[in-house]
CSV table of C-alpha atoms in Angstrom, one decimal:
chain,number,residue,atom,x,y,z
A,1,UNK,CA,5.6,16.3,18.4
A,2,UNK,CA,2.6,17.9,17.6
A,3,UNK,CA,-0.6,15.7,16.1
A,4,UNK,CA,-2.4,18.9,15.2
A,5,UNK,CA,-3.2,19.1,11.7
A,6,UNK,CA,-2.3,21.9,9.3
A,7,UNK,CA,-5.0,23.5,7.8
A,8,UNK,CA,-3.3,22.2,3.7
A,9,UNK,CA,-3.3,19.0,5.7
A,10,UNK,CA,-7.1,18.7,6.7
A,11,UNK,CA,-7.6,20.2,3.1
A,12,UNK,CA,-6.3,17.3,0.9
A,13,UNK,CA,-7.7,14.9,3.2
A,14,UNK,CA,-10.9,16.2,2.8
A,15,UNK,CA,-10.6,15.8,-1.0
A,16,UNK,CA,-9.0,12.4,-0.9
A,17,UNK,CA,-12.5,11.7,1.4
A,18,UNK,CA,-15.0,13.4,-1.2
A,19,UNK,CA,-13.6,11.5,-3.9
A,20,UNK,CA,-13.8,8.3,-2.3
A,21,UNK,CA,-17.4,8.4,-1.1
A,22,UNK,CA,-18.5,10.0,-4.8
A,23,UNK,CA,-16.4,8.0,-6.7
A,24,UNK,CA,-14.8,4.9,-5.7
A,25,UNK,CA,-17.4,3.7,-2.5
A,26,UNK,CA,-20.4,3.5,-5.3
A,27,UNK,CA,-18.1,1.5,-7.5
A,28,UNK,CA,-15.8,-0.7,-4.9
A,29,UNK,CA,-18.3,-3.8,-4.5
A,30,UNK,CA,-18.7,-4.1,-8.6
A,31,UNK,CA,-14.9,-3.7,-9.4
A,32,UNK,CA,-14.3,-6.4,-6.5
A,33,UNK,CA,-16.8,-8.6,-8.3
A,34,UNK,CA,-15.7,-8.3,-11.5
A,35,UNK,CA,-12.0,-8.2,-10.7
A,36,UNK,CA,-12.1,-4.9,-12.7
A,37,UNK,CA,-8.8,-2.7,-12.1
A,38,UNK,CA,-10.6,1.6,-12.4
A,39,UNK,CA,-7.5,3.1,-14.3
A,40,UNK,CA,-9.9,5.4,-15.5
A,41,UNK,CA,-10.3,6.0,-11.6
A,42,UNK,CA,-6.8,6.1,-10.9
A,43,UNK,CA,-6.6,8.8,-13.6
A,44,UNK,CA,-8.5,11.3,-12.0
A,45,UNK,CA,-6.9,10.9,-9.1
A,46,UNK,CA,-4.0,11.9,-10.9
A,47,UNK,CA,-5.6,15.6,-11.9
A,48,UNK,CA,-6.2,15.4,-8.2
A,49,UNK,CA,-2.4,15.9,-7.8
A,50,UNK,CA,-2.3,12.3,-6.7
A,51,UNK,CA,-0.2,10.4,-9.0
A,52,UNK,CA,3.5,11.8,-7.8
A,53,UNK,CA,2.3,12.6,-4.3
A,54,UNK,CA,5.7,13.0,-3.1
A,55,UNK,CA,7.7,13.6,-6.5
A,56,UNK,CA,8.9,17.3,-7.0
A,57,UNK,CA,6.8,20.0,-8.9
A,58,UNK,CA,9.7,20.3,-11.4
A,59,UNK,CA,8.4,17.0,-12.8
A,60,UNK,CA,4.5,17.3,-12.1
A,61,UNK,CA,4.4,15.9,-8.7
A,62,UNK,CA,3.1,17.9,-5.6
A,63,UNK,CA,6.1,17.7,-3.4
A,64,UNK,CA,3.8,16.3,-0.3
A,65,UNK,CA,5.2,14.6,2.5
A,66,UNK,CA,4.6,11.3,4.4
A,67,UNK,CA,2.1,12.7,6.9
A,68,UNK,CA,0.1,14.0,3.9
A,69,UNK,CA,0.4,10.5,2.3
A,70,UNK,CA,-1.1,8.6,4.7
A,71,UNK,CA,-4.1,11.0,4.9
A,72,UNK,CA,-4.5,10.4,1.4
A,73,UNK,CA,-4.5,6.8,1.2
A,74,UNK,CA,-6.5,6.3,5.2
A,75,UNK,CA,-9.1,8.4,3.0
A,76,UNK,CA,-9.1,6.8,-0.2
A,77,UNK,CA,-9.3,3.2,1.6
A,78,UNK,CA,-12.6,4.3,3.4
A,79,UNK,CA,-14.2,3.6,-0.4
A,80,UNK,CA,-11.7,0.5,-1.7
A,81,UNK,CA,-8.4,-0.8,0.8
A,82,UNK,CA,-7.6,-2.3,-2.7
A,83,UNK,CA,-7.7,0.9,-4.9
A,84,UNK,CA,-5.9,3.4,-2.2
A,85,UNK,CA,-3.1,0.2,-1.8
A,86,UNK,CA,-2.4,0.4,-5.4
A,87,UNK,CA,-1.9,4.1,-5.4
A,88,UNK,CA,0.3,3.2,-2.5
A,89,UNK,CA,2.6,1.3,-5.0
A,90,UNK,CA,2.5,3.3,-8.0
A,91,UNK,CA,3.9,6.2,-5.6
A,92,UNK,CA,6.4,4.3,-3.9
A,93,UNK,CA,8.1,3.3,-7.9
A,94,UNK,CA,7.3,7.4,-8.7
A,95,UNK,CA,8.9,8.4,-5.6
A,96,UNK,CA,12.2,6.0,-5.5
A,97,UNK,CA,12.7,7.8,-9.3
A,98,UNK,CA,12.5,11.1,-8.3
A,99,UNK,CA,14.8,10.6,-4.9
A,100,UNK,CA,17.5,8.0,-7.0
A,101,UNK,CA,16.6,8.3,-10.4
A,102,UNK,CA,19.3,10.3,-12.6
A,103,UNK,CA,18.1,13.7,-14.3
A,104,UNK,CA,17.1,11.4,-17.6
A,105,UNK,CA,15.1,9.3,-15.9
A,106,UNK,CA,13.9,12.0,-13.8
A,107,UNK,CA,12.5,13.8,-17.5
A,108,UNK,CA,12.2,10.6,-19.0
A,109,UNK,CA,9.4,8.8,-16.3
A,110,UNK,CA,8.1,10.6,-13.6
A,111,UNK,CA,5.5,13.3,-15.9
A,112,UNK,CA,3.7,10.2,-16.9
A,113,UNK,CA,4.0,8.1,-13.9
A,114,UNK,CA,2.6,11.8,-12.4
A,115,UNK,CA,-0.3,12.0,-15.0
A,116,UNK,CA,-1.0,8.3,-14.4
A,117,UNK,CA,-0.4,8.0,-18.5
A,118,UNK,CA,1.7,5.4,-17.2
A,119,UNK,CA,1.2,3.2,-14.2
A,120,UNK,CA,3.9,1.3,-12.2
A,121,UNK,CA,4.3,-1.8,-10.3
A,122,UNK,CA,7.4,-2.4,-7.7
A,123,UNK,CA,9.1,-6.0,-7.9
A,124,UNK,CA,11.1,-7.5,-5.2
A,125,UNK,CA,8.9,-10.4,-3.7
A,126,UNK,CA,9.8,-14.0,-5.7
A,127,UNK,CA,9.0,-17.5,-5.5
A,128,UNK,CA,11.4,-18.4,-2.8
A,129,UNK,CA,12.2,-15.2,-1.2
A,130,UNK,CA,9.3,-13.5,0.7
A,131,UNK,CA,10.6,-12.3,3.8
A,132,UNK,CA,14.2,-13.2,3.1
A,133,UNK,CA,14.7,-10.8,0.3
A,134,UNK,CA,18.2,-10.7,-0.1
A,135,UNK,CA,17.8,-13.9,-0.8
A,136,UNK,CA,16.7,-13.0,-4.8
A,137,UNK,CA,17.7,-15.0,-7.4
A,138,UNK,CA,16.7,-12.6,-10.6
A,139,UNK,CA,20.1,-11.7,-12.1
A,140,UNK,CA,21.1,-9.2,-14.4
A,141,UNK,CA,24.6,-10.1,-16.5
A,142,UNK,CA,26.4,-6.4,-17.7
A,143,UNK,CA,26.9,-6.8,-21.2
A,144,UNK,CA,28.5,-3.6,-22.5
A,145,UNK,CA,25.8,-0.7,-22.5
A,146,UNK,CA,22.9,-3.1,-21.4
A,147,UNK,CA,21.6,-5.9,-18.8
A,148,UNK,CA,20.1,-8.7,-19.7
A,149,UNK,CA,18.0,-10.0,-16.9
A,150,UNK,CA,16.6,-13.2,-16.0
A,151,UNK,CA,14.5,-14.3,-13.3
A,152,UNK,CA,10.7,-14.1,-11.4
A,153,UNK,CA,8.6,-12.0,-9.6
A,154,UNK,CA,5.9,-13.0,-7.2
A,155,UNK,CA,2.4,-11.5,-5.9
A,156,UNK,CA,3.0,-8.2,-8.2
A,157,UNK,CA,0.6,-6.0,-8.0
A,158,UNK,CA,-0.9,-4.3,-11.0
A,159,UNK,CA,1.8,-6.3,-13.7
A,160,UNK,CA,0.4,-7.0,-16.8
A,161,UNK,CA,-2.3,-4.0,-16.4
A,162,UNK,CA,1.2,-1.8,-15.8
A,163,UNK,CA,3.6,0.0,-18.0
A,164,UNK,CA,6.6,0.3,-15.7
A,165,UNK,CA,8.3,-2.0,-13.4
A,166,UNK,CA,11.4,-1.4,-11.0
A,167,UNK,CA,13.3,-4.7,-10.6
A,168,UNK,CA,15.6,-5.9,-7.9
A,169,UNK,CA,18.2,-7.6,-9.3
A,170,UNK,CA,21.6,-9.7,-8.9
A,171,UNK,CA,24.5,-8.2,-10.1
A,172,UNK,CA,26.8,-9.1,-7.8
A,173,UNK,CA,27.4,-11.9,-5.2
A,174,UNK,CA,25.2,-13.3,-2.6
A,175,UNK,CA,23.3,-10.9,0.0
A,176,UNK,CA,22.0,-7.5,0.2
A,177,UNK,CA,25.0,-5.8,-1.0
A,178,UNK,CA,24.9,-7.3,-4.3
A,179,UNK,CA,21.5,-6.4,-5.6
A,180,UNK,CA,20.5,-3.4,-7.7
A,181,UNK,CA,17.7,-2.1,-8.9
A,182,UNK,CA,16.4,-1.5,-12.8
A,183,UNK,CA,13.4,0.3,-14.8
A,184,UNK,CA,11.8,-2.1,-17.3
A,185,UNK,CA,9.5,-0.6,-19.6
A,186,UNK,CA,6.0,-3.0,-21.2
A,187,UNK,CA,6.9,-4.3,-24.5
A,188,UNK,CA,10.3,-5.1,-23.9
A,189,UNK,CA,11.2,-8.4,-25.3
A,190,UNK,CA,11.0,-11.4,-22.8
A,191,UNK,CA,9.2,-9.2,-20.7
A,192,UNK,CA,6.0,-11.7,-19.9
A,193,UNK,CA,3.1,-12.0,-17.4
A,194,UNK,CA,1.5,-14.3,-15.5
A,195,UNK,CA,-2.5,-15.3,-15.4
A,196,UNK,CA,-4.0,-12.7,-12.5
A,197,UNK,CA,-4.1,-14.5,-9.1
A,198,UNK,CA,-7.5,-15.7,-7.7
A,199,UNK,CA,-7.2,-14.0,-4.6
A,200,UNK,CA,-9.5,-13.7,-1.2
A,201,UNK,CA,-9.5,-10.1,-1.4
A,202,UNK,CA,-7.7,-7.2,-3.4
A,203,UNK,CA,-10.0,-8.0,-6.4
A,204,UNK,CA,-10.1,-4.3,-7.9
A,205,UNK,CA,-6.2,-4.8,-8.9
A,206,UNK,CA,-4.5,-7.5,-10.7
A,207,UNK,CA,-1.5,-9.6,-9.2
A,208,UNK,CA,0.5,-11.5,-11.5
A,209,UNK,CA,4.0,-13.0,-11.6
A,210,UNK,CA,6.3,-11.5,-14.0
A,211,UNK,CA,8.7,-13.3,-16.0
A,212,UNK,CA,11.9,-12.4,-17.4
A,213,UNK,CA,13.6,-14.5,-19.6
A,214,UNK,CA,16.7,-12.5,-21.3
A,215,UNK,CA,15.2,-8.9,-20.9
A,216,UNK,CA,17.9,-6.5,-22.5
A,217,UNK,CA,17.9,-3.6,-20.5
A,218,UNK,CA,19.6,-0.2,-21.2
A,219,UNK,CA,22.5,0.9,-18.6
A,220,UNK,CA,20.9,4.0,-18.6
A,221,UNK,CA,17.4,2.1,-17.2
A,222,UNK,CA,19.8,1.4,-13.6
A,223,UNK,CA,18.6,2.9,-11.1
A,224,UNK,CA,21.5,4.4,-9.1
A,225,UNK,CA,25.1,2.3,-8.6
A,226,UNK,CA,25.4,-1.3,-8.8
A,227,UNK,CA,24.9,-2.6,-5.3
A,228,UNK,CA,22.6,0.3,-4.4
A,229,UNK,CA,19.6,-1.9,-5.0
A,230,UNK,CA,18.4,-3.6,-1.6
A,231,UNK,CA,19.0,-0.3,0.1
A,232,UNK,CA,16.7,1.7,-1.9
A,233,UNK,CA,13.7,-1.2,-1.9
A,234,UNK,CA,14.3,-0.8,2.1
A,235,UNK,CA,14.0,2.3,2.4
A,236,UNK,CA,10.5,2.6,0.0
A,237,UNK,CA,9.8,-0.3,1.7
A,238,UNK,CA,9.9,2.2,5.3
A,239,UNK,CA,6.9,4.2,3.7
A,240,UNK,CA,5.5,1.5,2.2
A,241,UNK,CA,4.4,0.3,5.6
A,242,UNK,CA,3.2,3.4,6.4
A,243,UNK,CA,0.9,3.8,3.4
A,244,UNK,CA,-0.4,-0.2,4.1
A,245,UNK,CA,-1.2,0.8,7.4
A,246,UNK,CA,-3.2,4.1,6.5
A,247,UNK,CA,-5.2,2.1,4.2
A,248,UNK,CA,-5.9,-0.6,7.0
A,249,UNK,CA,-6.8,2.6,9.1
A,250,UNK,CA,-9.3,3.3,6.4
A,251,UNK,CA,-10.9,-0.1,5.8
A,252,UNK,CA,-11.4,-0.7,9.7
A,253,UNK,CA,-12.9,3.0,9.8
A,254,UNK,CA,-15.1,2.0,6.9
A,255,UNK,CA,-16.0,-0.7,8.9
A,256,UNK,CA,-16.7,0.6,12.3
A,257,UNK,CA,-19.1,3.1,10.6
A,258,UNK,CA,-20.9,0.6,9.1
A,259,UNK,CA,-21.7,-1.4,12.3
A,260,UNK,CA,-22.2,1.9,14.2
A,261,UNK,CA,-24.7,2.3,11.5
A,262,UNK,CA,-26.2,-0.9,11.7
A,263,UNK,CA,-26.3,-1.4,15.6
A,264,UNK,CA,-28.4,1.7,15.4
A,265,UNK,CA,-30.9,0.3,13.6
A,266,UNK,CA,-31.2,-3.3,14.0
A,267,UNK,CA,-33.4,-4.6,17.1
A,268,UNK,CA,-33.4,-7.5,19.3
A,269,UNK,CA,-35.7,-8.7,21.6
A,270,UNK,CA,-37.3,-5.7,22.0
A,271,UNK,CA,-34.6,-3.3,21.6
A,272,UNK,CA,-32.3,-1.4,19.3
A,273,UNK,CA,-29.0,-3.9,19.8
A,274,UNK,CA,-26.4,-1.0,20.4
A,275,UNK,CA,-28.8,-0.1,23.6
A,276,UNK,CA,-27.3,-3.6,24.6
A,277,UNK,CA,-23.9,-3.1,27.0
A,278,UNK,CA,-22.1,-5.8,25.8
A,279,UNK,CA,-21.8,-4.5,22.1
A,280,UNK,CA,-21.3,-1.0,23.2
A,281,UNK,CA,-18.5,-1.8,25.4
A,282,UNK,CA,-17.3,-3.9,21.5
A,283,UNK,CA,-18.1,-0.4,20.1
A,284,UNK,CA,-16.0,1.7,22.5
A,285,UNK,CA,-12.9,-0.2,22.2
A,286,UNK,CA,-13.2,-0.4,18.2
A,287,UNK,CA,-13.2,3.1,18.5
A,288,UNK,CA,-10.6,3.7,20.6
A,289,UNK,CA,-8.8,1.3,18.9
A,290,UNK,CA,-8.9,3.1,15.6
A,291,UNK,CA,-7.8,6.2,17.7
A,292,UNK,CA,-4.7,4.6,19.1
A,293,UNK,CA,-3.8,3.2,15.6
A,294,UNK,CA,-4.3,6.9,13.7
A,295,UNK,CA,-2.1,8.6,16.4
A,296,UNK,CA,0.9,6.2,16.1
A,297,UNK,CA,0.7,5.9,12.1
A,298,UNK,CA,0.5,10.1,12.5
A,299,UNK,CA,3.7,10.1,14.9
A,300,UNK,CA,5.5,7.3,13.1
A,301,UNK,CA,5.3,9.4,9.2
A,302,UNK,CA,6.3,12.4,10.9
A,303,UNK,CA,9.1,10.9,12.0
A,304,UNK,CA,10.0,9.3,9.0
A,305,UNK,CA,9.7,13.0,7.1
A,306,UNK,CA,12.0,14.3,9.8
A,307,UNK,CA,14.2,11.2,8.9
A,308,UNK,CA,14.2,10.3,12.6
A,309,UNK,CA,16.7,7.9,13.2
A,310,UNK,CA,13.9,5.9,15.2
A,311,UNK,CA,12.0,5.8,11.7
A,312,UNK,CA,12.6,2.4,10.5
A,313,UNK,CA,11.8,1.6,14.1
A,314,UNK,CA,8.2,3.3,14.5
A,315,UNK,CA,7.4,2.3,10.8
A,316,UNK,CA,7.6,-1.3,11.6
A,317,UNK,CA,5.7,-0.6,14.9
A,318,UNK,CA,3.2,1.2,12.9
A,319,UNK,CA,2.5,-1.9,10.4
A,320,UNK,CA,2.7,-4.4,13.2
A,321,UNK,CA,0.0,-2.5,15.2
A,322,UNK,CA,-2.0,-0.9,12.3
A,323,UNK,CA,-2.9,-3.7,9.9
A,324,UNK,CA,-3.9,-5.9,12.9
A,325,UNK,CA,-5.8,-3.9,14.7
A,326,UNK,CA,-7.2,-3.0,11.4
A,327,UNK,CA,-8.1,-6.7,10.1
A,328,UNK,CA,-9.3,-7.5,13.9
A,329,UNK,CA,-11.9,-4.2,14.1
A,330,UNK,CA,-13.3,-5.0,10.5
A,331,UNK,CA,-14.0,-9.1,11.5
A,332,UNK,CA,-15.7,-7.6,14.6
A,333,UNK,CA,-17.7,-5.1,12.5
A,334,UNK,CA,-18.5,-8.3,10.7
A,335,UNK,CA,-19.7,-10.1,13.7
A,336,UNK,CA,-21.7,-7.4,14.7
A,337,UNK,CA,-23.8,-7.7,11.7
A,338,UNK,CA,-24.2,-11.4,12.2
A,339,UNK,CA,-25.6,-13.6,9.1
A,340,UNK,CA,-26.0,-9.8,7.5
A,341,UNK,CA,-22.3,-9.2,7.6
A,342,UNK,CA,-21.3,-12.5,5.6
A,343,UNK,CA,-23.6,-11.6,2.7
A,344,UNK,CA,-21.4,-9.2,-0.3
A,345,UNK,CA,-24.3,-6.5,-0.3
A,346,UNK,CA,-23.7,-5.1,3.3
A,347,UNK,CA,-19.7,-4.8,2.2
A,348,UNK,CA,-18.1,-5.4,5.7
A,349,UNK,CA,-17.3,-9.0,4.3
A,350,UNK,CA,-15.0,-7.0,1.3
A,351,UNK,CA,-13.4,-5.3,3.6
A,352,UNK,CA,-12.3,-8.3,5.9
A,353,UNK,CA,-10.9,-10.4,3.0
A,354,UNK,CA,-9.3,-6.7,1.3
A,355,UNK,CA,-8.1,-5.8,4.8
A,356,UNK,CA,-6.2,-9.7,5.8
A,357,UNK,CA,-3.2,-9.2,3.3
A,358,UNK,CA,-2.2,-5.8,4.8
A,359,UNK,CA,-0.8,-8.4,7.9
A,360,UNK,CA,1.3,-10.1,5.0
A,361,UNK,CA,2.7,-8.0,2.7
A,362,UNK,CA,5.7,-4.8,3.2
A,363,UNK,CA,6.9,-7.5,5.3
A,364,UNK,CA,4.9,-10.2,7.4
A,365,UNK,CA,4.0,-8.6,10.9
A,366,UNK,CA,6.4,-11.6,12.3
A,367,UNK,CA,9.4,-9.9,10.5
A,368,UNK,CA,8.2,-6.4,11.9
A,369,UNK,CA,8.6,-7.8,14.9
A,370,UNK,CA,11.8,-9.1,14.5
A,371,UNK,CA,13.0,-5.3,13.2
A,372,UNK,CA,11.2,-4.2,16.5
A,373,UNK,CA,13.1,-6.4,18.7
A,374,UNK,CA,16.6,-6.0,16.5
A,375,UNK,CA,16.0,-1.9,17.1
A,376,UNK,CA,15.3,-2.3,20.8
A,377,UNK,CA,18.0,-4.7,21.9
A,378,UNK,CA,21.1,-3.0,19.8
A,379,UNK,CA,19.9,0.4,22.1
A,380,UNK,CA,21.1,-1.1,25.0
């Protein structure tokens, strides 16, 4: 398998880089401060072609694959982890439309998830099922054309700032194969939000819980058959750890570049410090580190767009390995700086607390392990 870029390839990441350093980089320490969410920002991305990455032209999208998703998002996340991450999501809803979604909702959803005129959230996590998601307890009761749903979503990110949200809900009995998966629209009645988290990083987009309390839902706003549900959040949830682990990628490069930077210039007892052996041999495994981590995200998303059946295998092993390498070379960048690094002006310390979550959410790095392990024992 070839890591060799195509020349398209190399294109749109350098666009996705340009438009990070001139537009989100200058900006990312404000919106964190503020807890300010750029839709305006997210917008142009969208004339960028950015908004349906993977969704087909025949709706406004721009028919990309994986590979050329995570080369968006590692380059986006070099100015904001939490901006790129929340592009991450709103094309994950956009895409699970456009591959499940009837010809209605096709027309009805994806030209403005596309344009960004409407942004989307994804809602699975709840109060008491994280990691045991089959475990949900939001239910939707089939009552003639409609569903009226019930229930409560945890850690959602963008809700309340968000116009469309696809739900995992119970329609049937207990476990995975009774769960399916709905389009609610802002507005709807008993449609409510939480207040936005206080978080340690991901400042720059709101998480809220979202509340359901006797939501009527059209039939026509199910997204494939009842039952069909867990599988489709599963299988977005396969790229999802992909695009989480291109934006720890970024971060972490953001990162190393900054104590590069700094190492050059600071001095120590009579010396520039990166002269000294001990950080360079720091600096030479951060970058080889980073390496390592960008050439098994690259061969994992090329597998998934060849629909390896290895995918769900390298996926996991991509997230596992990614976002902790990724959270472990930004703390060292930190370190690097020393008393510099812990102070919001230098901007390693955003990109420590922005870059922890990625080890928690698309599944904790403990379950990827656990699909690691599942995958390599049931080969034998």
């Amino acid at each position: 398998m070839s890591l060799d870029l195509t020349e398209e390839q190399e294109t749109i990441r350098d666009m996705a880089a340009r438009f990070a350093e001139d537009r989100i980089a200058p900006n990312a320490a404000d919106w964190d401060e503020q807890k300010h969410f750029p839709v305006d920002v997210l917008k142009e991305l969208a004339g960028l072609g950015l908004g349906g990455i993977m969704v087909g032209e025949d709706q406004g999208g721009s028919a990309l694959g994986r590979m050329e998703s995570v080369l968006i998002y590692e380059a986006l996340a070099t100015g904001c982890p939490a901006v790129s991450a929340y592009l991450s999501i709103h094309n994950m809803v956009a895409t699970m439309i456009d591959r499940y979604g009837s010809a209605d909702q096709r027309s009805r959803f994806l030209p403005d998830l596309c344009s960004m005129n409407r942004l989307a959230s994804y809602c699975l996590t709840e109060p008491g099922s994280g990691s045991d998601a089959a475990a949900l307890a939001t239910r939707a009761e089939s009552m003639g054309n409609q569903y009226v749903i019930s229930g409560q979503k945890q850690f959602i990110s963008g809700a309340g700032a968000t116009d469309l949200y696809v739900v995992m809900a119970r329609t049937g009995g207990p476990g995975p194969k009774g769960i399916s998966a709905f389009i609610l629209e802002k507005g709807m009645e008993g449609l409510t939000f939480g207040a936005n988290e206080k978080k340690m990083g991901w400042n720059a987009q709101p998480t809220r819980t979202v509340q359901m309390d006797g939501v009527s839902v059209p039939a026509e706003n199910r997204l494939g058959e009842e039952g069909e549900g867990f599988k489709f959040a599963m299988a977005a949830l396969d790229g999802g750890r992909l695009s989480i682990s291109a934006c720890s990628l970024g971060g972490a490069q953001a990162a190393f570049d900054k104590a590069v930077a700094y190492t050059g210039e600071r001095k120590a007892f009579g010396k520039k410090i990166n002269e000294f052996q001990a950080l360079q041999f720091q600096l030479a495994d951060m970058a080889t580190d980073l390496e390592v981590g960008r050439t098994f995200l690259w061969r994992a998303a090329r597998a998934l767009d060849a629909k390896s059946p290895e995918a769900t295998k390298l996926c996991a092993m991509a997230k596992r390995h990614v976002t902790d390498m990724g959270f472990d070379v930004a703390n060292r960048a930190l370190q690097m700086h020393g008393g510099y690094g812990y102070l919001a002006d230098y901007g390693v310390e955003k990109l420590v607390r922005d870059l922890r979550v990625h080890q928690i959410l698309e599944g904790t790095n403990e379950i990827m392990r656990l699909i690691i392990a599942r995958a390599v024992t049931e080969a034998r």
